[in-house]
Amino acid sequence: MKPIHRMAVNLGLVAVGAFGFGFALVPLYNVLCAVTGYGDARALRQISTAQPTQEDETRLVTVEFLAQLPTVGHWEFRPVVRSMQVVPGRLYSAEFIAHNLMDRGATGQAIPNIAPSKVTAFFHKTECFCFTPQHFEAGEQRQMPVRFFVDPALPKYVDRITLSYTFYDTQVTS
Amino acid sequence: MAHSEHADHAEHDHHGPAHGFIQRWVMATNHKDIGTMYLVFAGLMFLIGGAMALVIRAELWTPGLQFVDPQFFNSMTTMHALVMIFGGMMPAWTGLANWMIPMQVGAPDMALPRLNNFSFWILPFAFLMLLATLFVPGGAPAGGWTIYPPLVVQGGANFPMSMFAIHMMGISSILGAINVIVTIMNMRAPGMTLLRMPMFTWTWLITAYLLILVMPVLAGAVTMVITDHYFGTTFFSAAGGGDPVLYQHIFWFFGHPEVYILILPAFGVVSEIIPTFSRKPLFGYESMVYASASIGFLSFIVWAHHMFTVGMPLAGQMFFMLTTMMIAVPTGVKVFNWSTTMWKGSLTFEPPMLFAIAFLFLFTIGGFSGLMLAITPADFQYHDSYFVVAHFHYVLVPGALFAIIAAVYYWLPKWSGHMYNQTLAKWHFWLSAVFVNVLFFPQHFLGLAGMPRRIPDYATQFADWNAVSSIGAFGFGFAQLLFVWLIISCVRGGEKASDHVWEDTHGLEWELSSPAPYHSWTTPPSDAVILRGTTGH
Ligand SMILES: [Cu+2]
């Protein structure tokens, strides 16, 4: 092989090695997390797949629902009830109503927001209409559920959580 | 004279440009033809990406939603970045490398001409695919150019297309980088030692190594996102034991060196232009080389400054803060050397010099805001605000882009054999220099006042500076049409350029005739010619 080609092949191998290095960062990161306690995979998994276990009947937390529409498309969007009193650790379900006021099918995507933002880790949605885009036929109206529970470990000073959705028209016509 | 002899030789050469579009361009193997294609492609992408930027600035001109809906706005911010970085900047630098490196090191062509052809022709297909996402159901990617999961994994029809396009861009730039290294290491004329190489070639050599080391890491990250989406892996899904923060580490391990990939060749260009129009050798040539190399090295150990707010141990925050600030040292050496080169020089202000001086001032402003962002506790306030937008646009627009424009104004007469209209070029400079500041400077204020980036609508308190910024954007955008017109008319004709073009040029490219012969150095330059070229440093 000519030296030029040998060098090109060697550099290609360096690139392949760098590709491998990207994947090597995965176990490396896990080791780093184990050492520092940051990004603990087990804790993350617990938060993201949380199921209600212990109920704490000694307190009630108010959960308020807000619905917002940006000025895109033509929709009606609101919660069925304005707020609920919930027992931490117990699974609840709440409904939101969306109504496509246009004369064509349209797809919306709800983006959730929780206030105060510090309690986000203590508010678990086990099922939510915001997990997937929602398709509506022309003029269709329907109720969409969100199932949630409040973590019993919620700091004592929090007595009120606001769950707000903004419902975006994704402009996907079909 | 050695160079005119060489030119005559080239005229009689049987290997002139091939006839027919397919033979000459589609099957191109000549470094100048491929360089031209890269530059034309980059110019086209700059216009498309610029149009997207104008959509963004039009929407942000006043508060409220006027022209586009939020989803499309997010697509515009995402696509603007992808098109400008991977379609504009990187191909523009590769085009300049293709044109200049063989001429600067005394080689007849790039080392691997067919590979060169392949790495260029991947690009149009990659960008056709990326731009086609604008027309698929769900629209173009809108989750930001950093393609963070889990958001990106929820993308619709655009997801496989944009991921495939990014893979292709990556392959193109890795192959281009391999070609640059092999050319520089093997094709230099005898007597062209490493420490006689022009700065543009030097900085490109370092850039090429960065490309080979980090573009595959991006490819790895993209591959993991793809397998998470289609094959049920959970690299970045917390529910399966993965971690989205891991993605950010891998991405920015690529992302930070990437910003030096965009700016190192700019350092090289400016290091050639400033001595020419100061009529003095570059001050501290060797320290420039070592500064570039240390910037390249440091760029690998600072990535987490992009993600201070994700939560990391104090020791990590300290480490990434201090290494980031350390980059200011070699960068400061460079700024010092450029300023010292100009000190007591006989300065003249031709268009390339004007852009190089603007680069020097305005890139430094971008560097300073970068230092502010490096301060971890301060970054918690600046993070994801318009201050960040102002920072990276200062280093990329009056930084990297001005250097690309300077390079074109510097070498265009050598390429085309014609001098362009310098008066109009100076108009182009002043319009660009004024409007770029009107465009980006107010964004510092907006960011410090709390305006977040990537939003289509904002609180009315931000209205005034946004309006100013938008005026700057349209002024800057339309000023670039002048540049397009200047290039086209210069290629078509005009006053004949001399071989040396400018009064005090040094370097092998100026020893060739203007326009440069189709094959640069079919016989290697003699030692005397090389030495004459390197007296610039
Ligand atoms: Cu960085």
XYZ file of C-alpha atoms and ligand atoms in Angstrom:
712
model
C 0.000 0.000 0.000
C 1.245 3.494 -0.778
C 2.117 5.510 2.349
C -0.657 7.980 1.488
C -3.266 5.233 1.507
C -1.855 3.641 4.648
C -2.131 6.957 6.441
C -5.686 7.488 5.195
C -6.701 4.038 6.430
C -5.048 4.663 9.796
C -6.912 7.951 10.191
C -10.104 6.131 9.255
C -9.385 3.676 12.064
C -8.908 6.602 14.448
C -12.369 7.810 13.429
C -13.817 4.334 14.044
C -12.124 4.361 17.438
C -13.653 7.754 18.212
C -17.064 6.318 17.297
C -16.426 3.560 19.811
C -15.289 6.088 22.383
C -18.734 7.714 22.212
C -20.227 4.408 23.343
C -17.498 3.921 25.948
C -18.752 7.119 27.574
C -21.898 5.204 28.623
C -20.245 2.834 31.153
C -17.788 5.595 32.059
C -20.693 7.863 32.940
C -22.295 5.148 35.034
C -19.075 4.707 37.022
C -18.858 8.463 37.540
C -22.457 8.527 38.727
C -21.857 5.672 41.142
C -18.904 7.546 42.624
C -20.510 10.984 42.868
C -24.102 9.978 43.523
C -25.301 12.206 40.670
C -27.545 10.787 37.960
C -28.274 7.691 40.067
C -29.949 5.391 37.543
C -32.063 3.598 40.148
C -33.451 6.836 41.577
C -34.143 8.197 38.095
C -35.937 5.031 37.149
C -37.978 5.183 40.330
C -39.054 8.750 39.590
C -39.887 8.036 35.977
C -41.830 4.830 36.632
C -43.259 5.742 40.052
C -46.359 3.941 41.279
C -48.385 5.018 44.311
C -47.555 3.019 47.413
C -48.014 4.585 50.845
C -50.876 7.009 51.367
C -50.493 9.893 53.782
C -53.987 10.631 55.040
C -52.796 13.206 57.556
C -52.740 15.977 54.953
C -54.536 17.273 51.882
C -52.893 19.034 48.956
C -54.784 21.246 46.511
C -54.077 20.528 42.854
C -55.230 23.286 40.490
C -55.724 22.775 36.779
C -55.039 25.397 34.164
C -55.544 25.195 30.429
C -54.007 27.600 27.951
C -54.225 28.045 24.201
C -51.712 29.892 22.097
C -53.182 31.887 19.235
C -52.672 29.084 16.744
C -55.446 27.144 15.112
C -58.951 27.418 16.515
C -59.640 25.312 19.579
C -61.467 25.253 22.847
C -59.496 23.710 25.703
C -60.342 23.603 29.422
C -60.232 21.376 32.514
C -63.468 19.728 33.658
C -62.871 20.758 37.265
C -60.820 23.739 38.372
C -59.127 22.032 41.308
C -59.048 18.919 43.493
C -58.102 18.139 47.082
C -55.861 15.100 47.022
C -54.343 12.713 49.540
C -50.621 12.242 48.854
C -49.852 8.739 47.632
C -53.349 8.081 46.211
C -53.958 7.761 42.458
C -56.393 10.303 40.959
C -57.729 11.028 37.537
C -58.623 14.409 36.062
C -60.137 15.259 32.709
C -59.492 18.001 30.197
C -61.816 18.853 27.327
C -60.511 19.815 23.908
C -62.731 20.866 21.030
C -61.527 21.318 17.466
C -63.513 24.301 16.188
C -62.088 24.126 12.673
C -63.692 22.478 9.670
C -60.695 20.197 9.170
C -58.960 17.443 11.121
C -56.100 18.644 13.298
C -53.571 17.327 15.764
C -52.731 18.991 19.056
C -49.964 18.408 21.531
C -50.361 19.384 25.184
C -47.236 20.602 26.968
C -47.438 20.298 30.766
C -45.962 22.676 33.281
C -45.959 22.345 37.043
C -45.725 25.204 39.509
C -43.904 25.727 41.771
C -41.241 24.122 39.598
C -39.445 22.675 42.633
C -42.254 20.207 43.247
C -42.070 18.734 39.734
C -40.165 15.721 41.085
C -43.002 15.050 43.565
C -45.817 15.153 41.025
C -46.128 11.937 39.064
C -48.247 11.482 35.959
C -48.725 7.768 35.353
C -50.826 8.376 32.260
C -51.401 11.568 30.382
C -52.931 12.833 27.168
C -49.788 14.957 26.925
C -47.622 11.885 26.309
C -48.782 11.618 22.693
C -50.144 13.927 19.972
C -53.953 13.996 20.013
C -55.823 13.865 16.735
C -59.272 15.480 16.369
C -61.626 15.262 13.412
C -63.253 18.482 12.213
C -65.538 19.741 14.990
C -64.702 16.806 17.277
C -64.842 17.321 21.036
C -63.504 14.853 23.582
C -62.395 14.442 27.179
C -58.833 13.403 27.796
C -57.608 11.936 31.093
C -54.479 12.475 33.140
C -53.800 10.048 35.987
C -51.520 11.325 38.692
C -50.523 11.130 42.306
C -48.608 13.397 44.628
C -45.533 11.916 46.270
C -45.973 11.525 50.047
C -42.431 12.876 50.355
C -43.715 16.277 49.162
C -42.225 18.939 51.476
C -44.655 19.871 54.253
C -44.734 23.562 53.373
C -46.295 22.878 49.960
C -50.087 22.813 50.110
C -50.898 23.805 46.534
C -49.664 22.538 43.160
C -50.664 23.965 39.807
C -50.750 21.695 36.784
C -51.011 23.727 33.631
C -51.248 22.578 30.032
C -50.694 24.565 26.890
C -52.376 22.909 23.936
C -50.473 23.508 20.705
C -51.862 22.929 17.254
C -49.055 20.967 15.576
C -50.245 22.088 12.129
C -50.327 18.491 11.008
C -53.264 18.281 8.654
C -54.655 14.960 7.572
C 10.506 34.459 -12.759
C 9.731 31.076 -11.329
C 6.019 31.552 -11.037
C 5.333 32.710 -14.590
C 7.374 29.815 -15.964
C 5.177 27.561 -13.973
C 2.057 29.209 -15.313
C 3.202 28.690 -18.899
C 3.831 25.101 -18.118
C 0.286 24.703 -16.843
C -1.202 26.256 -19.974
C 0.432 23.565 -22.105
C -0.631 20.865 -19.727
C -2.959 18.228 -21.200
C -4.858 17.998 -17.918
C -6.906 21.181 -18.179
C -10.527 21.215 -17.010
C -12.640 18.477 -18.542
C -15.393 19.511 -20.926
C -19.021 18.896 -20.122
C -20.826 19.482 -16.864
C -20.821 15.841 -15.712
C -17.156 15.264 -16.482
C -15.976 18.483 -14.923
C -18.211 18.842 -11.865
C -19.998 15.599 -11.009
C -16.858 13.571 -11.543
C -14.576 16.341 -10.337
C -11.255 15.361 -8.830
C -9.469 18.691 -9.166
C -9.000 20.418 -5.826
C -9.968 23.810 -7.227
C -13.173 22.538 -8.827
C -14.148 20.716 -5.648
C -13.213 23.754 -3.571
C -15.407 25.909 -5.790
C -18.314 23.503 -5.408
C -17.916 23.519 -1.626
C -17.897 27.322 -1.588
C -20.916 27.662 -3.879
C -22.790 25.088 -1.808
C -21.880 26.923 1.407
C -22.984 30.232 -0.098
C -26.345 28.730 -1.000
C -26.753 27.354 2.512
C -25.809 30.718 4.031
C -28.644 32.267 2.039
C -31.165 29.588 3.077
C -30.057 29.685 6.729
C -30.094 33.478 6.583
C -33.656 33.473 5.266
C -34.615 31.280 8.227
C -32.935 33.761 10.573
C -35.004 36.534 9.025
C -38.191 34.538 9.664
C -37.109 34.346 13.322
C -36.293 38.059 13.549
C -39.507 39.029 11.742
C -41.529 37.080 14.291
C -39.572 38.640 17.164
C -39.833 42.185 15.806
C -42.772 42.870 18.114
C -44.284 40.876 21.001
C -47.130 38.514 20.199
C -47.486 35.948 17.439
C -47.543 37.649 14.040
C -46.288 35.546 11.163
C -45.613 31.968 12.219
C -46.927 29.549 14.815
C -44.696 28.375 17.685
C -44.048 24.950 16.176
C -42.756 26.435 12.934
C -40.773 29.036 14.863
C -39.012 26.249 16.741
C -38.350 24.516 13.430
C -36.756 27.710 12.184
C -34.379 28.064 15.165
C -33.436 24.385 14.841
C -32.989 24.371 11.084
C -31.213 27.735 11.022
C -28.534 26.331 13.314
C -28.155 23.002 11.497
C -28.024 24.659 8.071
C -25.574 27.370 9.139
C -23.185 25.116 11.078
C -23.148 21.979 8.939
C -24.185 23.472 5.610
C -22.628 26.953 5.687
C -19.604 27.243 7.952
C -18.094 23.767 7.711
C -18.357 23.390 3.916
C -17.066 26.958 3.489
C -13.933 26.097 5.475
C -13.528 22.791 3.648
C -13.864 24.645 0.346
C -11.181 27.119 1.364
C -8.968 24.226 2.509
C -9.425 22.514 -0.844
C -8.502 25.619 -2.766
C -5.649 26.872 -0.630
C -3.851 23.993 1.090
C -2.328 22.375 -2.036
C -1.316 25.828 -3.283
C 0.142 26.800 0.097
C 2.205 23.651 0.669
C 3.461 23.336 -2.908
C 1.394 20.278 -3.914
C -0.260 19.646 -7.309
C -3.603 18.609 -5.772
C -5.163 17.027 -2.697
C -3.750 13.628 -1.786
C -6.978 11.671 -2.307
C -8.921 13.307 -5.141
C -11.654 10.684 -5.537
C -12.348 10.612 -1.826
C -12.523 14.391 -2.089
C -15.214 14.122 -4.745
C -17.183 11.681 -2.595
C -17.032 13.834 0.540
C -18.393 16.799 -1.369
C -21.189 15.006 -3.189
C -22.580 13.510 0.030
C -23.467 17.014 1.169
C -26.139 18.032 -1.369
C -27.995 14.792 -0.643
C -27.711 15.267 3.109
C -29.142 18.765 2.911
C -31.804 17.853 0.400
C -32.992 15.326 2.950
C -32.726 17.766 5.863
C -34.545 20.559 4.031
C -37.196 18.120 2.791
C -38.327 17.724 6.413
C -39.914 21.170 6.044
C -42.554 19.523 3.857
C -43.320 16.308 5.766
C -46.294 15.939 8.141
C -45.326 17.416 11.499
C -42.793 19.724 9.898
C -39.044 20.023 10.302
C -37.205 19.116 13.527
C -38.086 21.675 16.180
C -36.319 20.424 19.297
C -33.168 22.515 18.873
C -30.002 21.754 16.886
C -28.583 19.927 19.919
C -31.209 17.186 19.329
C -31.669 16.471 23.032
C -33.658 13.402 23.990
C -36.314 12.707 25.125
C -37.775 15.551 23.043
C -36.072 14.527 19.806
C -37.240 10.922 20.121
C -40.833 12.209 19.964
C -40.189 13.801 16.555
C -42.459 12.570 13.791
C -41.621 11.912 10.160
C -38.699 14.327 10.337
C -36.857 12.166 12.869
C -35.339 9.472 10.630
C -34.661 11.998 7.874
C -32.812 14.511 10.012
C -30.852 11.796 11.817
C -29.775 10.244 8.520
C -28.832 13.680 7.195
C -26.642 14.366 10.244
C -24.920 11.006 9.785
C -24.143 11.872 6.164
C -22.792 15.322 7.070
C -20.576 13.658 9.658
C -19.168 11.167 7.151
C -18.549 13.973 4.678
C -16.552 16.063 7.113
C -14.569 13.094 8.495
C -13.500 12.104 4.980
C -12.673 15.727 4.169
C -10.550 15.948 7.305
C -8.666 12.733 6.488
C -7.871 14.192 3.080
C -6.544 17.422 4.596
C -4.245 15.602 7.034
C -2.911 13.187 4.428
C -2.283 16.068 2.031
C -0.441 18.194 4.572
C 1.612 15.325 5.959
C 2.589 13.760 2.612
C 2.292 16.256 -0.193
C 4.356 19.191 1.059
C 7.088 20.345 -1.289
C 10.600 19.392 -0.151
C 11.763 22.297 1.957
C 8.260 23.147 3.177
C 8.913 22.086 6.759
C 6.074 22.055 9.277
C 7.246 25.272 10.901
C 7.368 27.023 7.528
C 3.733 26.261 6.783
C 1.351 29.213 6.477
C -0.977 29.714 9.452
C -4.107 28.812 7.485
C -2.655 25.397 6.689
C -1.521 25.005 10.291
C -4.863 25.818 11.845
C -6.625 23.564 9.325
C -4.323 20.682 10.244
C -5.372 21.037 13.877
C -9.011 21.452 12.856
C -8.832 18.258 10.808
C -7.603 16.305 13.827
C -10.444 17.733 15.921
C -12.916 16.677 13.221
C -11.652 13.106 13.125
C -11.801 12.839 16.904
C -15.224 14.379 17.570
C -17.483 13.973 14.517
C -17.616 10.181 15.181
C -18.668 10.913 18.781
C -21.620 12.909 17.428
C -22.348 9.991 15.116
C -22.327 7.737 18.198
C -24.779 9.988 20.045
C -27.083 10.120 17.018
C -26.874 6.338 16.646
C -27.895 5.881 20.277
C -30.850 8.228 19.820
C -31.880 6.211 16.759
C -31.650 2.864 18.566
C -33.583 4.371 21.507
C -36.315 5.328 19.067
C -36.490 2.204 16.931
C -34.848 -0.706 18.712
C -35.943 -0.280 22.303
C -32.548 0.552 23.782
C -32.667 2.920 26.743
C -29.391 4.850 26.599
C -31.208 8.078 27.379
C -34.523 6.884 28.788
C -34.734 7.040 32.559
C -37.566 4.496 32.595
C -35.164 1.871 31.242
C -32.199 2.794 33.427
C -30.660 5.368 31.077
C -30.141 9.072 31.628
C -30.902 12.021 29.314
C -28.046 13.925 30.959
C -25.654 11.329 29.555
C -26.711 12.445 26.085
C -25.736 16.001 26.921
C -22.273 14.882 28.001
C -21.720 12.926 24.797
C -23.165 15.686 22.624
C -21.067 18.449 24.155
C -17.957 16.285 24.067
C -18.465 16.776 20.339
C -20.081 20.206 20.626
C -17.324 22.170 22.252
C -14.500 21.044 19.931
C -17.000 21.755 17.148
C -16.923 25.468 17.956
C -13.138 25.387 17.536
C -13.580 23.509 14.279
C -15.536 26.571 13.147
C -13.119 29.172 14.506
C -9.569 27.737 14.188
C -9.403 28.166 10.395
C -10.628 31.732 10.988
C -7.591 32.297 13.209
C -5.463 31.043 10.339
C -7.035 33.373 7.786
C -6.678 36.413 10.029
C -3.060 35.465 10.770
C -2.354 35.701 7.037
C -4.311 38.836 6.221
C -3.136 41.084 9.058
C 0.613 40.724 8.228
C -0.058 41.353 4.524
C -1.788 44.679 5.073
C 0.466 45.688 7.977
C 3.503 45.020 5.772
C 5.190 43.236 8.666
C 5.854 39.572 9.374
C 3.344 37.885 11.679
C 4.416 38.554 15.245
C 5.149 35.341 17.162
C 4.543 32.774 14.398
C 5.614 29.830 16.540
C 3.575 30.958 19.523
C 0.586 31.139 17.152
C 1.138 27.501 16.214
C 1.467 26.395 19.828
C -1.509 28.521 20.909
C -3.667 26.871 18.220
C -2.532 23.432 19.325
C -3.253 24.152 22.992
C -6.690 25.539 22.133
C -7.308 22.296 20.241
C -6.215 20.232 23.242
C -8.140 22.269 25.824
C -11.307 22.052 23.737
C -11.599 18.387 24.750
C -11.790 18.994 28.493
C -14.266 21.859 28.860
C -17.509 20.460 27.418
C -19.624 20.511 30.565
C -19.631 24.321 30.674
C -22.655 23.974 28.388
C -24.549 22.135 31.087
C -23.611 23.609 34.453
C -27.285 23.672 35.410
C -27.958 19.920 35.044
C -26.469 19.281 38.449
C -22.912 18.116 38.919
C -20.507 17.809 41.840
C -18.807 20.986 42.997
C -15.445 19.554 41.923
C -16.827 19.080 38.408
C -18.146 22.622 38.267
C -14.779 23.981 39.411
C -12.886 21.831 36.912
C -14.956 22.853 33.920
C -15.008 26.496 34.971
C -11.226 26.709 35.349
C -10.332 24.751 32.199
C -12.738 26.927 30.233
C -11.129 30.080 31.541
C -7.721 28.631 30.715
C -8.640 28.788 27.017
C -8.513 32.569 27.374
C -4.719 32.290 27.738
C -3.814 30.894 24.295
C -6.616 32.961 22.762
C -5.191 36.040 24.452
C -1.773 35.170 22.996
C -3.346 35.218 19.547
C -5.127 38.525 20.020
C -1.900 39.977 21.403
C 0.089 38.712 18.416
C -2.380 40.119 15.895
C -2.395 43.487 17.625
C 1.397 43.504 17.833
C 1.658 42.630 14.156
C -0.325 45.771 13.383
C 1.683 47.873 15.836
C 3.823 50.376 13.897
C 2.980 48.604 10.639
C 2.213 50.528 7.441
C -1.466 49.709 7.539
C -3.760 49.951 4.549
C -7.420 49.113 4.691
C -8.365 46.974 1.740
C -11.582 44.929 2.139
C -9.915 41.759 3.508
C -8.050 43.836 6.104
C -11.225 45.655 7.142
C -12.975 42.358 7.790
C -9.913 40.992 9.602
C -9.741 44.020 11.910
C -13.478 43.777 12.599
C -12.905 40.117 13.376
C -10.201 41.054 15.850
C -12.441 43.466 17.768
C -15.757 41.667 17.568
C -14.504 38.118 18.054
C -12.814 39.397 21.206
C -16.161 40.724 22.465
C -17.566 37.226 21.907
C -14.598 35.837 23.802
C -15.258 38.111 26.747
C -18.921 37.146 27.003
C -17.686 33.557 26.825
C -15.553 34.206 29.895
C -18.620 35.563 31.682
C -20.540 32.410 30.791
C -17.650 30.292 32.072
C -18.211 31.601 35.594
C -20.369 28.799 36.938
C -22.511 30.759 39.423
C -23.101 33.526 36.862
C -23.963 30.940 34.221
C -26.979 29.889 36.257
C -28.451 33.278 35.408
C -27.258 33.463 31.774
C -28.095 29.855 30.891
C -30.524 29.493 27.970
C -31.010 33.259 27.808
C -30.457 35.638 24.921
C -27.069 36.429 26.445
C -25.916 33.020 25.232
C -27.414 33.745 21.813
C -25.512 37.041 21.672
C -22.292 35.310 22.778
C -22.184 32.561 20.204
C -23.388 34.789 17.406
C -20.548 37.215 18.142
C -17.985 34.442 17.801
C -19.681 32.911 14.782
C -20.855 35.867 12.696
C -18.365 38.722 13.121
C -15.991 35.911 14.128
C -16.015 32.913 11.825
C -18.219 34.363 9.063
C -16.258 37.630 8.809
C -13.087 35.544 8.501
C -14.669 33.546 5.668
C -15.649 36.799 3.935
C -12.143 38.186 4.536
C -10.642 35.017 3.045
C -12.840 35.324 -0.048
C -11.889 38.994 -0.519
C -8.234 38.087 0.027
C -7.983 35.150 -2.372
C -10.780 35.765 -4.881
C -8.471 37.725 -7.273
C -6.046 34.788 -7.137
C -8.844 32.366 -7.971
C -10.586 34.346 -10.691
C -7.718 36.431 -12.024
C -9.825 39.567 -11.651
C -9.907 42.296 -9.031
C -13.379 42.996 -7.667
C -14.868 46.434 -7.135
C -13.129 47.463 -3.901
C -15.326 50.502 -3.299
C -18.436 48.346 -3.269
C -16.641 45.793 -1.108
C -15.928 48.537 1.417
C -19.620 49.417 1.361
C -20.319 45.757 2.023
C -17.921 45.903 4.944
C -19.349 49.012 6.593
C -22.953 47.856 6.189
C -22.065 44.443 7.618
C -19.985 45.811 10.479
C -22.603 48.324 11.587
C -25.659 46.098 11.191
C -24.058 43.045 12.799
C -23.656 45.066 15.993
C -27.161 46.524 15.756
C -28.323 42.927 15.354
C -26.420 41.159 18.112
C -25.332 43.712 20.691
C -28.851 44.377 22.069
C -29.253 40.639 22.590
C -26.766 40.917 25.475
C -29.142 43.342 27.203
C -32.161 41.148 26.490
C -30.428 38.121 27.954
C -29.257 39.904 31.075
C -32.802 41.219 31.540
C -34.070 37.649 31.465
C -35.360 36.944 27.978
C -35.101 33.191 27.286
C -33.845 31.886 23.943
C -35.967 29.833 21.517
C -39.299 31.570 22.201
C -41.612 33.016 19.536
C -43.278 35.510 21.881
C -42.021 37.504 24.844
C -42.956 39.927 27.596
C -43.477 43.512 26.397
C -40.549 44.742 28.494
C -38.245 43.219 25.865
C -39.973 44.913 22.927
C -37.584 47.798 22.205
C -34.305 45.908 21.994
C -35.937 43.141 19.984
C -37.109 45.697 17.434
C -33.573 47.131 17.212
C -32.125 43.654 16.824
C -34.577 42.818 14.026
C -33.710 46.018 12.146
C -30.066 44.973 12.387
C -30.918 41.496 11.099
C -32.638 42.731 7.959
C -29.901 45.293 7.320
C -27.207 42.673 7.739
C -29.054 40.107 5.643
C -29.644 42.391 2.684
C -26.058 43.724 2.842
C -24.872 40.188 2.054
C -26.611 40.331 -1.337
C -23.976 42.901 -2.250
C -21.341 40.268 -1.462
C -23.048 37.728 -3.725
C -23.185 40.268 -6.526
C -19.517 41.250 -6.038
C -18.364 37.635 -6.246
C -20.411 36.872 -9.352
C -19.208 39.962 -11.189
C -15.589 39.326 -10.143
C -15.693 35.784 -11.487
C -17.195 37.050 -14.747
C -14.581 39.691 -15.438
C -12.988 42.891 -14.315
C -9.600 44.481 -13.983
C -6.789 41.924 -14.320
C -5.201 40.953 -10.987
C -1.409 40.696 -10.754
C 0.219 37.450 -9.587
C 0.919 38.850 -6.139
C -2.475 40.608 -6.088
C -1.687 42.680 -2.987
C 1.382 44.784 -2.354
C 3.117 42.679 0.271
C 1.964 39.068 0.013
C 4.034 36.134 1.200
C 3.248 32.492 0.658
C 3.411 29.983 -2.155
C -0.088 30.707 -3.481
C 1.103 34.160 -4.578
C 4.000 32.641 -6.515
C 1.482 31.100 -8.919
C -0.093 33.079 -11.730
C -3.526 34.725 -11.376
C -5.890 33.039 -12.044
C -4.178 30.065 -10.426
C -3.319 27.326 -12.951
C -5.636 24.319 -12.987
C -2.958 22.140 -11.384
C -1.093 24.094 -8.751
C 2.480 22.861 -8.416
C 3.086 20.198 -11.046
C 6.786 20.704 -10.336
C 7.501 21.411 -6.672
C 8.633 24.967 -5.881
C 12.345 25.475 -5.328
C 13.788 26.230 -1.911
C 14.322 29.842 -2.914
C 10.641 30.229 -3.787
C 9.587 28.607 -0.525
C 11.881 30.870 1.472
C 10.580 33.951 -0.319
C 7.105 32.833 0.679
C 7.942 32.242 4.320
C 9.680 35.546 4.973
C 6.185 36.541 6.034
C 7.023 34.970 9.361
Cu -18.169 25.110 24.773
